[in-house]
Short mmCIF file of C-alpha atoms in Angstrom, two decimals:
data_model
loop_
_atom_site.label_atom_id
_atom_site.label_comp_id
_atom_site.label_asym_id
_atom_site.label_seq_id
_atom_site.Cartn_x
_atom_site.Cartn_y
_atom_site.Cartn_z
CA MET Q 1 6.69 24.86 -15.10
CA PHE Q 2 9.21 24.00 -17.95
CA GLU Q 3 10.85 21.80 -16.14
CA ARG Q 4 7.49 20.15 -14.92
CA ILE Q 5 7.08 19.55 -18.80
CA LYS Q 6 10.33 18.25 -19.50
CA GLU Q 7 9.56 15.62 -16.69
CA ASP Q 8 6.34 14.99 -18.26
CA ILE Q 9 8.22 14.22 -21.41
CA ALA Q 10 10.45 11.94 -20.00
CA SER Q 11 7.77 10.13 -18.60
CA VAL Q 12 6.49 9.30 -21.51
CA TYR Q 13 9.35 7.96 -23.06
CA SER Q 14 10.11 5.63 -20.07
CA ARG Q 15 6.62 4.26 -20.47
CA ASP Q 16 5.64 4.17 -24.37
CA PRO Q 17 8.02 2.64 -26.74
CA ALA Q 18 6.34 4.53 -29.56
CA ALA Q 19 7.36 7.80 -28.48
CA ARG Q 20 10.00 9.25 -30.96
CA GLY Q 21 10.99 12.65 -30.46
CA ASN Q 22 9.93 16.11 -27.89
CA ILE Q 23 8.14 17.75 -31.06
CA GLU Q 24 5.88 14.22 -32.08
CA ILE Q 25 5.03 14.19 -28.05
CA LEU Q 26 4.00 17.57 -27.75
CA LEU Q 27 1.88 17.73 -30.52
CA ASN Q 28 0.35 14.48 -30.73
CA TYR Q 29 -0.05 13.19 -26.86
CA PRO Q 30 -3.67 14.57 -25.62
CA GLY Q 31 -3.06 12.82 -22.47
CA LEU Q 32 -0.39 15.36 -21.72
CA HIS Q 33 -2.12 18.13 -22.94
CA ALA Q 34 -5.14 17.06 -20.61
CA ILE Q 35 -2.27 17.42 -17.58
CA TRP Q 36 -1.02 20.57 -18.55
CA PHE Q 37 -4.31 22.42 -18.60
CA GLN Q 38 -5.87 20.62 -15.28
CA ARG Q 39 -2.91 22.27 -13.42
CA LEU Q 40 -4.02 25.98 -15.04
CA ALA Q 41 -7.32 24.76 -14.12
CA HIS Q 42 -6.32 23.54 -10.78
CA LYS Q 43 -4.38 26.22 -9.79
CA LEU Q 44 -7.62 28.89 -10.29
CA TRP Q 45 -9.75 26.48 -8.50
CA LEU Q 46 -7.51 26.95 -5.58
CA LYS Q 47 -7.69 30.50 -6.23
CA ASN Q 48 -11.35 30.40 -5.62
CA TRP Q 49 -11.98 31.12 -9.36
CA LYS Q 50 -13.98 27.75 -9.83
CA SER Q 51 -16.24 28.70 -12.73
CA THR Q 52 -13.03 29.92 -14.72
CA ALA Q 53 -11.50 26.44 -13.76
CA ARG Q 54 -14.35 24.23 -14.78
CA PHE Q 55 -14.77 26.34 -18.12
CA ILE Q 56 -10.92 25.69 -18.97
CA SER Q 57 -11.89 21.52 -18.07
CA THR Q 58 -14.82 21.79 -20.34
CA ILE Q 59 -12.44 22.92 -23.40
CA THR Q 60 -9.87 20.45 -22.35
CA ARG Q 61 -12.29 17.89 -22.75
CA TRP Q 62 -13.64 18.78 -26.20
CA LEU Q 63 -9.95 19.24 -27.21
CA THR Q 64 -8.41 16.15 -25.80
CA GLY Q 65 -11.49 13.85 -24.89
CA VAL Q 66 -10.13 13.83 -21.07
CA GLU Q 67 -12.21 15.11 -18.25
CA ILE Q 68 -10.53 15.88 -15.23
CA HIS Q 69 -11.87 17.95 -12.30
CA PRO Q 70 -9.98 20.68 -11.38
CA GLY Q 71 -10.42 20.19 -8.14
CA ALA Q 72 -8.42 17.27 -8.57
CA THR Q 73 -5.11 16.17 -6.66
CA ILE Q 74 -2.67 14.98 -9.44
CA GLY Q 75 1.20 14.11 -8.47
CA ARG Q 76 4.51 14.05 -10.71
CA ARG Q 77 5.48 12.21 -13.67
CA PHE Q 78 1.54 11.37 -14.61
CA PHE Q 79 0.89 9.77 -17.64
CA ILE Q 80 -2.59 9.07 -19.54
CA ASP Q 81 -1.56 6.92 -22.99
CA HIS Q 82 -4.22 7.57 -25.68
CA GLY Q 83 -6.61 9.79 -23.30
CA MET Q 84 -9.73 9.12 -25.07
CA GLY Q 85 -12.65 8.62 -22.52
CA VAL Q 86 -10.66 8.86 -19.27
CA VAL Q 87 -12.82 10.49 -16.02
CA ILE Q 88 -11.45 11.98 -12.97
CA GLY Q 89 -13.54 13.14 -10.38
CA GLU Q 90 -13.03 16.25 -8.25
CA THR Q 91 -12.24 14.49 -4.99
CA ALA Q 92 -9.45 11.88 -6.70
CA GLU Q 93 -6.13 12.26 -5.50
CA ILE Q 94 -3.37 11.13 -7.36
CA GLY Q 95 0.52 9.91 -6.65
CA ASP Q 96 3.75 10.56 -8.26
CA ASP Q 97 4.52 8.05 -11.31
CA VAL Q 98 1.16 6.72 -12.13
CA THR Q 99 -0.49 5.52 -15.71
CA LEU Q 100 -3.62 5.32 -16.84
CA TYR Q 101 -5.12 4.01 -20.24
CA HIS Q 102 -7.93 5.06 -22.14
CA GLY Q 103 -11.41 4.83 -20.78
CA VAL Q 104 -10.74 4.66 -17.18
CA THR Q 105 -12.97 6.60 -14.58
CA LEU Q 106 -12.05 7.72 -11.43
CA GLY Q 107 -15.78 8.22 -9.92
CA GLY Q 108 -17.73 8.49 -7.06
CA THR Q 109 -20.78 6.25 -5.37
CA SER Q 110 -22.63 9.34 -3.41
CA TRP Q 111 -24.37 12.45 -4.13
CA ASN Q 112 -23.50 13.79 -0.91
CA GLY Q 113 -20.69 16.50 -0.39
CA GLY Q 114 -17.04 15.36 1.55
CA LYS Q 115 -14.49 12.92 -0.17
CA ARG Q 116 -15.94 10.64 -2.42
CA HIS Q 117 -13.55 9.41 -5.62
CA PRO Q 118 -10.71 7.22 -5.11
CA THR Q 119 -6.95 7.90 -4.37
CA LEU Q 120 -4.15 6.44 -6.29
CA ALA Q 121 -1.07 5.92 -4.63
CA ASN Q 122 2.15 6.00 -5.89
CA GLY Q 123 3.14 3.65 -9.13
CA VAL Q 124 0.00 2.66 -10.09
CA VAL Q 125 -1.16 1.16 -13.34
CA VAL Q 126 -4.86 1.34 -14.38
CA GLY Q 127 -5.65 -0.48 -17.54
CA ALA Q 128 -8.07 0.45 -20.47
CA GLY Q 129 -11.52 0.77 -19.62
CA ALA Q 130 -11.31 -0.57 -15.87
CA GLN Q 131 -13.53 1.64 -13.78
CA ILE Q 132 -12.57 2.69 -9.78
CA LEU Q 133 -15.45 3.85 -7.97
CA GLY Q 134 -15.86 5.51 -4.37
CA PRO Q 135 -13.42 7.00 -1.70
CA ILE Q 136 -11.29 3.99 -1.68
CA LEU Q 137 -7.33 3.85 -1.48
CA ILE Q 138 -5.23 1.93 -4.38
CA GLY Q 139 -2.06 0.82 -2.78
CA ALA Q 140 1.61 1.64 -4.23
CA ASN Q 141 2.28 0.14 -7.37
CA SER Q 142 -0.86 -2.02 -7.67
CA ARG Q 143 -2.27 -3.19 -11.14
CA ILE Q 144 -5.72 -2.63 -11.91
CA GLY Q 145 -6.57 -4.97 -14.90
CA SER Q 146 -8.52 -3.71 -18.41
CA ASN Q 147 -12.34 -3.20 -17.66
CA SER Q 148 -12.13 -4.43 -14.05
CA VAL Q 149 -14.59 -2.33 -11.89
CA VAL Q 150 -13.14 -2.02 -8.53
CA VAL Q 151 -15.44 -0.82 -5.39
CA LYS Q 152 -13.09 -1.87 -2.81
CA GLU Q 153 -9.51 -0.75 -1.25
CA VAL Q 154 -6.47 -2.56 -3.03
CA PRO Q 155 -3.52 -3.76 -1.17
CA GLU Q 156 0.30 -2.63 -1.79
CA ASN Q 157 1.99 -4.53 -4.99
CA ALA Q 158 -1.23 -6.28 -5.96
CA THR Q 159 -3.36 -6.90 -9.33
CA VAL Q 160 -6.95 -6.69 -9.44
CA ILE Q 161 -8.98 -8.36 -12.13
CA GLY Q 162 -12.60 -8.84 -12.98
CA ILE Q 163 -16.13 -7.40 -12.21
CA PRO Q 164 -16.39 -6.87 -8.99
CA GLY Q 165 -12.94 -6.35 -8.85
CA ARG Q 166 -10.62 -8.86 -6.59
CA VAL Q 167 -7.42 -9.08 -5.49
CA VAL Q 168 -5.27 -12.43 -7.79
CA VAL Q 169 -1.73 -11.30 -6.92
CA ASN Q 170 -0.52 -10.05 -3.55
CA LYS Q 171 3.58 -9.60 -2.80
CA LYS Q 172 3.32 -12.66 -0.33
CA ASP Q 173 1.83 -14.62 -4.32
CA LYS Q 174 5.05 -13.24 -6.06
CA GLU Q 175 7.40 -14.61 -3.06
CA THR Q 176 5.60 -17.94 -3.21
CA SER Q 177 5.74 -18.22 -7.05
CA GLU Q 178 9.56 -17.44 -7.21
CA LYS Q 179 10.19 -20.67 -4.61
CA ARG Q 180 7.96 -22.55 -6.69
CA SER Q 181 9.92 -22.01 -9.94
CA LYS Q 182 13.27 -22.74 -8.31
CA ILE Q 183 11.34 -26.05 -7.03
CA ALA Q 184 9.99 -26.99 -11.05
CA GLN Q 185 13.27 -25.89 -12.42
CA LYS Q 186 14.88 -28.76 -10.52
CA TYR Q 187 12.76 -31.22 -11.40
CA GLY Q 188 12.51 -30.07 -15.19
CA PHE Q 189 9.32 -28.36 -14.88
CA ASP Q 190 8.26 -25.77 -16.86
CA ALA Q 191 6.62 -23.59 -14.46
CA TYR Q 192 4.97 -20.77 -16.57
CA ALA Q 193 1.76 -22.38 -15.89
CA VAL Q 194 2.28 -21.31 -12.09
CA SER Q 195 2.64 -18.27 -12.60
CA TYR Q 196 1.53 -16.09 -9.64
CA ASP Q 197 -0.36 -13.80 -11.63
CA ASN Q 198 -2.20 -16.73 -13.15
CA PRO Q 199 -5.43 -17.69 -11.34
CA ASP Q 200 -6.59 -20.44 -13.09
CA PRO Q 201 -7.57 -23.26 -10.21
CA VAL Q 202 -5.51 -26.25 -12.10
CA ALA Q 203 -2.24 -24.02 -12.04
CA ASN Q 204 -2.88 -23.28 -8.55
CA ALA Q 205 -3.31 -27.08 -7.83
CA ILE Q 206 0.32 -27.80 -9.32
CA GLY Q 207 1.67 -24.31 -7.37
CA ARG Q 208 0.13 -26.44 -3.77
CA MET Q 209 1.64 -29.28 -5.16
CA LEU Q 210 5.28 -28.08 -5.61
CA ASP Q 211 4.76 -26.18 -2.34
CA HIS Q 212 4.45 -29.87 -0.61
CA ILE Q 213 7.39 -31.30 -2.74
CA SER Q 214 9.61 -28.15 -1.43
CA VAL Q 215 8.83 -28.92 2.28
CA MET Q 216 9.48 -33.11 1.78
CA ASP Q 217 12.68 -31.85 -0.17
CA GLU Q 218 14.12 -29.76 2.76
CA LYS Q 219 13.00 -32.34 5.19
CA LEU Q 220 14.66 -35.61 2.70
CA GLY Q 221 17.93 -33.90 2.51
CA LYS Q 222 18.01 -33.56 6.34
CA VAL Q 223 17.34 -37.53 6.75
CA CYS Q 224 20.07 -38.21 3.61
CA SER Q 225 22.47 -36.23 5.39
CA GLU Q 226 21.86 -38.02 8.85
CA MET Q 227 21.65 -41.40 6.78
CA ASN Q 228 25.19 -40.61 4.68
CA LYS Q 229 26.85 -39.98 8.38
CA MET Q 230 26.09 -43.41 9.44
CA GLY Q 231 27.65 -44.95 6.44
CA SER Q 232 24.20 -45.62 4.33
CA ASP Q 233 24.12 -45.17 0.67
CA ILE Q 234 20.60 -45.07 0.43
CA CYS Q 235 20.38 -41.44 -0.80
CA THR Q 236 23.05 -41.96 -3.99
CA LYS Q 237 20.33 -44.27 -5.52
CA SER Q 238 18.15 -42.96 -8.32
CA LEU Q 239 14.63 -42.11 -8.51
CA PRO Q 240 12.55 -44.71 -10.19
CA ASP Q 241 11.06 -44.38 -13.74
CA ILE Q 242 7.78 -44.00 -14.18
CA ASP Q 243 6.25 -46.31 -17.04
CA ILE Q 244 4.33 -43.82 -19.31
CA GLU Q 245 3.59 -44.68 -23.36
CA GLU Q 246 2.99 -41.42 -24.43
CA LYS Q 247 6.21 -40.08 -26.53
CA GLU Q 248 5.63 -36.13 -25.14
CA PHE Q 249 5.41 -37.51 -21.49
CA VAL Q 250 8.46 -39.83 -22.27
CA GLU Q 251 10.99 -37.18 -23.59
CA ALA Q 252 9.33 -35.02 -20.80
CA GLY Q 253 10.58 -37.63 -18.46
CA GLU Q 254 14.37 -38.40 -19.55
CA LYS Q 255 15.10 -34.16 -19.62
CA ALA Q 256 13.37 -34.28 -16.08
CA ALA Q 257 15.71 -37.57 -15.01
CA GLN Q 258 18.77 -36.08 -16.42
CA LYS Q 259 17.76 -32.69 -14.35
CA ARG Q 260 17.74 -34.72 -11.46
CA GLU Q 261 20.65 -37.06 -12.00
CA SER Q 262 23.11 -33.73 -12.24
CA THR Q 263 21.63 -32.25 -9.60
CA MET Q 264 21.72 -35.21 -7.13
CA SER Q 265 25.58 -35.57 -8.39
CA SER Q 266 26.53 -31.98 -7.08
CA PHE Q 267 24.40 -32.68 -3.56
CA ASP Q 268 26.61 -31.97 -0.67
CA PRO Q 269 25.54 -34.22 2.09
CA GLU Q 270 26.87 -32.24 4.25
CA ILE Q 271 24.74 -29.27 3.96
#
């Protein structure tokens, strides 16, 4: 028991920069208190002392503002930050290293018996006020945005926002974003606006353009390599300037041109 408590305290240090000492955590983190009481209530629940388990759950809700049904299954290093208003249903299942913020509900959508609450895989983070409803699976290392309402299953490594919740980021998107960032940096373009977790349609359109430029660059590099082998010097010529009068665009263009020139000077035609 004491080893689990030490583990819980260590998990607070890793996820809450406001934590300053063991005594402070022991006394002032109601989310931890709720988890510890739930472990006791869960053991009583499994031993069929269900009324006693529910009574402990009710007392815990009065003391901490967190309601966790004693029937819920909770993994290791679970952390509820702030705690107030969190509700976790009877058939909810929570994996290891999961984090919930205040106002989160892991609720059901049916009055029928059986599995009716969500399952959160390892490493899931759920933002404040989010509602995850029904017997759905939230994949490992996923992120649920604040105040989202999630009623469908979420794949691993995804980010969900909105009402109803929709996936705006997955692992493939992240890999694509990293590739776009490299191309953007090559041309002196600040790629923050096309970050993989930005659902803005204009940013996505620019991202598609960067994907297209990436393919063109690869093909042009091969063409230049073959042309250089034939003795042509066409690939040594600089790109034409774009005539834009606005000062900010001109300065940005000059910086981008300098970066292009430095890139071209280090270009190996044999690659």
